[in-house]
Short mmCIF file of C-alpha atoms in Angstrom, two decimals:
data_model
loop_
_atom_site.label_atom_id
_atom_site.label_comp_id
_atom_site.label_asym_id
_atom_site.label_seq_id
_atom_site.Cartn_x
_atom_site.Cartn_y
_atom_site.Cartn_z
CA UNK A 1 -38.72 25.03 25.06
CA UNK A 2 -40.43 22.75 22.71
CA UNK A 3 -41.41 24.30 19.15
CA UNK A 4 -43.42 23.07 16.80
CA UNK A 5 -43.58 24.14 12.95
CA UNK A 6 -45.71 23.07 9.75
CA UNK A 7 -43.70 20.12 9.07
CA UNK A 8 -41.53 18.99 12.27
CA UNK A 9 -40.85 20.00 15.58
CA UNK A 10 -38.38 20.51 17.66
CA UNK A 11 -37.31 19.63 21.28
CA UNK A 12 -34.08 21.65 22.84
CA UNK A 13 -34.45 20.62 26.51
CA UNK A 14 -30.57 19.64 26.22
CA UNK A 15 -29.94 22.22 24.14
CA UNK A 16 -27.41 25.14 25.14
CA UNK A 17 -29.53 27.72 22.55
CA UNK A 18 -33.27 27.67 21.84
CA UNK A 19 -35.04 27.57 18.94
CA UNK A 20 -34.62 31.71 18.19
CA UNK A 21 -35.99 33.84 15.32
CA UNK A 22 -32.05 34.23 14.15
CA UNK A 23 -32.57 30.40 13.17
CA UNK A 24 -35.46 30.73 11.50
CA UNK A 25 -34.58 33.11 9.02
CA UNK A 26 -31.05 31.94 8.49
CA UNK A 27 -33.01 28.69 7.78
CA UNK A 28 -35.03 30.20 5.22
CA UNK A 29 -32.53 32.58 3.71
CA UNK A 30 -29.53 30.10 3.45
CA UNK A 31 -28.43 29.87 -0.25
CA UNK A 32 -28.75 26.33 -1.46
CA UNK A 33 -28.35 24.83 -4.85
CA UNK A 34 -31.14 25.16 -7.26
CA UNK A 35 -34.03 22.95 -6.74
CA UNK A 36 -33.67 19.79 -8.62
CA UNK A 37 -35.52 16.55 -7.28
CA UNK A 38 -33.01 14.34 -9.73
CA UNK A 39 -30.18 16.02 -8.16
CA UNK A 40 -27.94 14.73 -5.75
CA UNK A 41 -25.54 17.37 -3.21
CA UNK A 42 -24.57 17.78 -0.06
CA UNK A 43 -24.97 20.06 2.30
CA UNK A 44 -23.33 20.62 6.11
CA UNK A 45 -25.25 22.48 9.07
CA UNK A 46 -22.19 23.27 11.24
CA UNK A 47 -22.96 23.53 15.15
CA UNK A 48 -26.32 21.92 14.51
CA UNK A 49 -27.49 22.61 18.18
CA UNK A 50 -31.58 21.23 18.47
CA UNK A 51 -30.95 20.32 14.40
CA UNK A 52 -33.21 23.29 13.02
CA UNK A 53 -31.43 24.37 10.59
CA UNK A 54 -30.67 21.04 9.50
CA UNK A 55 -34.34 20.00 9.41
CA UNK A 56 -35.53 24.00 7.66
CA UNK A 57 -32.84 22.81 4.77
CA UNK A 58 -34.51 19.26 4.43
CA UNK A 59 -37.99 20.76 4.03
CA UNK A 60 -36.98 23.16 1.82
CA UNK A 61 -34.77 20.97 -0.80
CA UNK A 62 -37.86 18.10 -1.43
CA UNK A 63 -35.33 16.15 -2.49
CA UNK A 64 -34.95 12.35 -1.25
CA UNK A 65 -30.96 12.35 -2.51
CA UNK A 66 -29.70 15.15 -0.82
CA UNK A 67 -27.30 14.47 2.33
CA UNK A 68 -27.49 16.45 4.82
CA UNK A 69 -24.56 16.12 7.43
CA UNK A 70 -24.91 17.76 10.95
CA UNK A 71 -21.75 18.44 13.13
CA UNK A 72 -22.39 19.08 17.22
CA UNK A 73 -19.94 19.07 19.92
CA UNK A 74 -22.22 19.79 22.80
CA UNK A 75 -23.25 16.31 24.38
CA UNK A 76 -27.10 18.02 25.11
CA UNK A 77 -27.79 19.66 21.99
CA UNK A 78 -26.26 16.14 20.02
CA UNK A 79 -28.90 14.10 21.84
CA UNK A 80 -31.95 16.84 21.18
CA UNK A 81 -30.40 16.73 17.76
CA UNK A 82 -30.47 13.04 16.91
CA UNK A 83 -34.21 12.91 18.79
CA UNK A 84 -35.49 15.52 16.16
CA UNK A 85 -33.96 13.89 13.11
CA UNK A 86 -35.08 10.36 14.13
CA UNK A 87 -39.08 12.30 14.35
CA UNK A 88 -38.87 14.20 10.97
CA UNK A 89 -40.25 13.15 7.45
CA UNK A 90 -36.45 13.44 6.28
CA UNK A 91 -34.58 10.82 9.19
CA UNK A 92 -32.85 8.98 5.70
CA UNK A 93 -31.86 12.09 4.48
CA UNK A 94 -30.45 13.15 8.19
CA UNK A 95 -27.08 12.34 9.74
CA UNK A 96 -25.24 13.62 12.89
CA UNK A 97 -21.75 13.65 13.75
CA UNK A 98 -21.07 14.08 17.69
CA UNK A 99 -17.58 16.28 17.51
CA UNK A 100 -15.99 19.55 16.66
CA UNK A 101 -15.68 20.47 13.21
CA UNK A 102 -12.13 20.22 13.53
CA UNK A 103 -12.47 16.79 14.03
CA UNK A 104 -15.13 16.48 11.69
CA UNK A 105 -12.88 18.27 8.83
CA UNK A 106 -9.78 15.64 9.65
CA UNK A 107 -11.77 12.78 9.54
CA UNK A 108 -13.50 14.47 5.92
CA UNK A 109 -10.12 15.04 4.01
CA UNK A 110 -8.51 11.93 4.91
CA UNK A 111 -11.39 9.97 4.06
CA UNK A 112 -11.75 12.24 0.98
CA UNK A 113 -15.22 12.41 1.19
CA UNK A 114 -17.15 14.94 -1.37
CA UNK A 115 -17.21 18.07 -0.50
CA UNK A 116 -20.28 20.12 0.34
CA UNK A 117 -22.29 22.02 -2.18
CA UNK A 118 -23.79 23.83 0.36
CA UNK A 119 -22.82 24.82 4.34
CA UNK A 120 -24.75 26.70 6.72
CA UNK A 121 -24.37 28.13 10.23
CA UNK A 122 -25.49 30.24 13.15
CA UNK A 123 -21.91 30.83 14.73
CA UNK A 124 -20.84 31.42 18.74
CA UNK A 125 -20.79 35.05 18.56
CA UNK A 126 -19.65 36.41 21.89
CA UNK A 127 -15.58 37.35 21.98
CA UNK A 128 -15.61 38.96 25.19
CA UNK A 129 -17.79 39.68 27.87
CA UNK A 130 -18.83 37.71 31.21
CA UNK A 131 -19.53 34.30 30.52
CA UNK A 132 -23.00 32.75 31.10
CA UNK A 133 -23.17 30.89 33.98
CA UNK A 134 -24.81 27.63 31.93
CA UNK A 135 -22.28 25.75 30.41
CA UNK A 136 -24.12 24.74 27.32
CA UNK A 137 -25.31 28.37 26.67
CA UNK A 138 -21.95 29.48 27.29
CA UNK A 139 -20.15 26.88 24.95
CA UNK A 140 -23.33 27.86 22.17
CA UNK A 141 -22.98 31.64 22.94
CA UNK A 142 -19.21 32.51 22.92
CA UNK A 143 -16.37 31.79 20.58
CA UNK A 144 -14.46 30.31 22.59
CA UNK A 145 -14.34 26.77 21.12
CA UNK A 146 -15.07 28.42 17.67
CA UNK A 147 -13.09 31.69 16.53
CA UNK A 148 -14.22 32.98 13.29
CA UNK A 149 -11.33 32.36 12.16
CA UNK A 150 -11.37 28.54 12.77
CA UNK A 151 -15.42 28.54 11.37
CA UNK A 152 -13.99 30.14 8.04
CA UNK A 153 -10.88 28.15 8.01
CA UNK A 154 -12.66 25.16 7.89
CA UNK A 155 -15.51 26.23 6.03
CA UNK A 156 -13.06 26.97 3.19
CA UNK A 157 -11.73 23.42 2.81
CA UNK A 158 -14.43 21.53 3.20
CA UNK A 159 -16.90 23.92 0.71
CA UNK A 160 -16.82 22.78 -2.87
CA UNK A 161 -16.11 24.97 -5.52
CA UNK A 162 -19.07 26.56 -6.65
CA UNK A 163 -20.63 26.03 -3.29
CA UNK A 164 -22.26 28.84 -0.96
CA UNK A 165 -21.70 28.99 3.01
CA UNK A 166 -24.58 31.08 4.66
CA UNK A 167 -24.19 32.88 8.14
CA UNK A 168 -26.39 34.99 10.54
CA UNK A 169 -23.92 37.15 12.88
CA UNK A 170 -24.69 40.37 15.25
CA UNK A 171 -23.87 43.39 13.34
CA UNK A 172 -21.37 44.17 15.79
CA UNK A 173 -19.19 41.27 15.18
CA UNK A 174 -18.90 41.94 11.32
CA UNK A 175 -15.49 43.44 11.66
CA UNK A 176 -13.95 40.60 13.26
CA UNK A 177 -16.04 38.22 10.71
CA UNK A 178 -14.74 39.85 8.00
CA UNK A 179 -10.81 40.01 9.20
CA UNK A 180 -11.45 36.48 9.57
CA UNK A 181 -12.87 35.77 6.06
CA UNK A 182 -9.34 38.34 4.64
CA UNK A 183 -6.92 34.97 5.52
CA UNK A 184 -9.27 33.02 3.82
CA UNK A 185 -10.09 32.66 -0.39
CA UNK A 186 -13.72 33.41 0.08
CA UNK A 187 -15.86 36.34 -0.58
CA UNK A 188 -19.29 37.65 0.04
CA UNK A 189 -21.57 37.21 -2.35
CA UNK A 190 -24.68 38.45 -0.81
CA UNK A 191 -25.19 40.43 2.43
CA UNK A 192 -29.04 41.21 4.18
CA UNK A 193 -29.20 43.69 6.99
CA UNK A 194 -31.54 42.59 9.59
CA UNK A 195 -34.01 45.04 11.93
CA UNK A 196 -36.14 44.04 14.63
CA UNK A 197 -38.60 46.89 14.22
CA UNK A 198 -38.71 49.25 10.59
CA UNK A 199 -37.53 52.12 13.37
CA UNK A 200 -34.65 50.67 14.55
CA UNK A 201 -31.16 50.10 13.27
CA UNK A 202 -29.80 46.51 11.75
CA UNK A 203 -29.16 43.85 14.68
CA UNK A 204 -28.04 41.29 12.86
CA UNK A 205 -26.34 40.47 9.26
CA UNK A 206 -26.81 37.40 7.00
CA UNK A 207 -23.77 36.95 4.44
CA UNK A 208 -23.24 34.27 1.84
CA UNK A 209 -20.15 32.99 1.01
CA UNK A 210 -18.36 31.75 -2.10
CA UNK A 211 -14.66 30.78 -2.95
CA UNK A 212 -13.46 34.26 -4.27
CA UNK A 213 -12.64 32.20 -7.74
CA UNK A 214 -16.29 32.12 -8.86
CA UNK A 215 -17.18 35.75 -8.52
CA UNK A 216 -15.78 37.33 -11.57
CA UNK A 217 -14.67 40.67 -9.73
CA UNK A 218 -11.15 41.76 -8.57
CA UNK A 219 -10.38 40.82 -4.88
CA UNK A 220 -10.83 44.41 -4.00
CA UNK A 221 -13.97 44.62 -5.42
CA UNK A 222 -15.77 41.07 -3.99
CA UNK A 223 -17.32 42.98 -1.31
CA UNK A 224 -18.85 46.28 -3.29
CA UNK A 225 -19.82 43.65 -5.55
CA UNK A 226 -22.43 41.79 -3.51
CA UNK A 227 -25.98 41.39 -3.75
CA UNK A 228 -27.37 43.78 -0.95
CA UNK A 229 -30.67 43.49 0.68
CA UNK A 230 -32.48 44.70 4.31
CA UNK A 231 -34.49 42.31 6.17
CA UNK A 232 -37.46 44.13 8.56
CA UNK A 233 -38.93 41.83 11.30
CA UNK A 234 -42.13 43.92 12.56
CA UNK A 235 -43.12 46.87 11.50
CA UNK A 236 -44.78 49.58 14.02
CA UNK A 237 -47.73 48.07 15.39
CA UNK A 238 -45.63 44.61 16.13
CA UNK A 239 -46.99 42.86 13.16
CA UNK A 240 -44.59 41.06 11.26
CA UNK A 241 -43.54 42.79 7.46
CA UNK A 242 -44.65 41.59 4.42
CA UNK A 243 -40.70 40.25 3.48
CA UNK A 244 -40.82 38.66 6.62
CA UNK A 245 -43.95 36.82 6.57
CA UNK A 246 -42.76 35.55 2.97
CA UNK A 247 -39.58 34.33 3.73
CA UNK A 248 -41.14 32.04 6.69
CA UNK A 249 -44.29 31.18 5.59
CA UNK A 250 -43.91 27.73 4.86
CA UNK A 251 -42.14 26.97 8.58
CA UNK A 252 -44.21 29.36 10.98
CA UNK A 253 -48.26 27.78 11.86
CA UNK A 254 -49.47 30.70 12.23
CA UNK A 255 -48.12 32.52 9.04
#
C-alpha cells in the first residue's frame, strides 16, 4: 500500500513487507554519525525492501556527500526500491544493489571499497513456524535466506571501526540475536524496549551495535554497559506518547 510522508513517498506494490511502524522508528532511531554537512560517510541499509529506511536516513543526514548503499535480493521489493529512490530529493545520494549481502560483501572486500560508517536493518525474523504462503512475504518474513548469524557475520566485516549497526527485532528473538552477535567482535551499545500500548509488555527491541574494541568495558561487561531506554507507542486512549510523536515528527504528516 502506497505511503506517503513529509518529504517522499513510498510505493511497495512489489514489495514482500509494507511500509510498517517497526520501519519507521528504526528509521528514526538508527544511530548515525554526527551531523556534519562538510562530512563525507557511508552508510548501508541492508535488505532495503520498498527503500524506507534508506530514504528516512537520507532525510535525516542533509548532507549532499553522504552515500548511501542499498542491498535487496527480492526481484519486487528491488524494483519498488529503485522507483522510490529515482522520486526522492536524494536520487544522487541513492544507490541499489540487486543481490544478497553475501554477494554484496564479496564483491565489497575484493574491490576494497570503504567501509561503512554506518549500517542499518530491519532483519527476517521468523526461525520457525508455517511459512506464509506469499513468496515475497515469506522470503522478507523468515530467516531463511538470512540467519542472524550470517546478518552479524557480515555486518562485522563490512562495518568500519568506529561505526554503529542499528536493528529492530521481536523481543522474542533476542536470544538467538544475541548468540549470534557472541561469534562475532561486536557489542551492544545501546538497547530501547519497545511497547505498543504503556499497558502492555515490550514487543519489539532496537539495539545498536559497535565493534567490541571501541567500548572501553571488559567483554563481560559490554552488555550491562549499554545505554538503556523504553520506547511507548500509544498510551491508553490510542493516542500516540509524547517520545513517540518526537522521534517521528519530521516523517509522519500528521504529527
Amino acid at each position: 500500500m502506497p505511503f506517503t510522508f513529509k518529504q517522499f513517498h513510498i510505493e511497495d506494490s512489489h514489495c514482500g513487507m509494507p511500509v510498517s511502524t517497526d520501519g519507521v522508528i528504526l528509521g528514526a532511531w538508527a544511530k548515525l554519525p554526527l551531523a556534519n554537512k562538510d562530512c563525507r560517510y557511508r552508510i548501508l541499509d541492508i535488505g532495503a525492501g520498498s527503500g524506507l529506511l534508506s530514504l528516512m536516513v537520507a532525510q535525516r543526514v542533509e548532507n549532499p556527500h553522504v552515500e548511501i548503499q542499498a542491498v535487496e535480493l527480492e526481484d519486487g521489493a528491488a524494483q519498488d526500491c529503485q522507483f522510490n529512490f529515482a522520486q526522492s530529493p536524494w536520487s544522487q545520494q541513492l544507490a541499489l544493489k540487486h543481490c544478497s549481502i553475501q554477494q554484496f560483501t564479496d564483491d565489497s572486500l575484493k574491490s576494497k571499497a570503504a567501509l561503512f560508517d554506518a549500517i542499518i536493518c530491519n532483519p527476517p525474523y521468523f526461525d520457525n513456524g508455517p511459512q506464509s504462503e506469499a513468496k515475497r512475504r515469506a522470503t522478507a518474513r523468515h530467516t531463511d535466506t538470512l540467519s542472524f548469524e550470517t546478518l552479524l557475520s557480515h555486518t562485522q566485516q563490512l562495518l568500519a571501526q568506529t561505526g554503529m549497526a542499528s536493528f529492530i527485532i521481536p523481543t522474542q528473538s533476542e536470544l538467538g540475536f544475541l548468540a549470534a552477535l557472541a561469534h562475532t567482535k561486536l557489542a551492544i551499545s545501546h538497547r530501547t524496549t519497545i511497547c505498543t500500548v504503556e499497558t502492555k509488555a515490550p514487543s519489539r527491541l532496537l539495539l545498536a551495535l559497535k565493534h567490541a574494541s571501541c567500548l572501553n568495558a571488559p567483554s563481560n561487561t559490554l552488555q550491562q554497559k549499554a545505554q538503556s531506554a523504553n520506547l511507548v507507542i500509544t498510551d491508553n486512549k490510542g493516542q500516540y506518547t509524547e517520545t513517540m510523536s518526537q522521534l517521528c515528527r519530521d516523517f509522519y504528516l500528521k504529527l
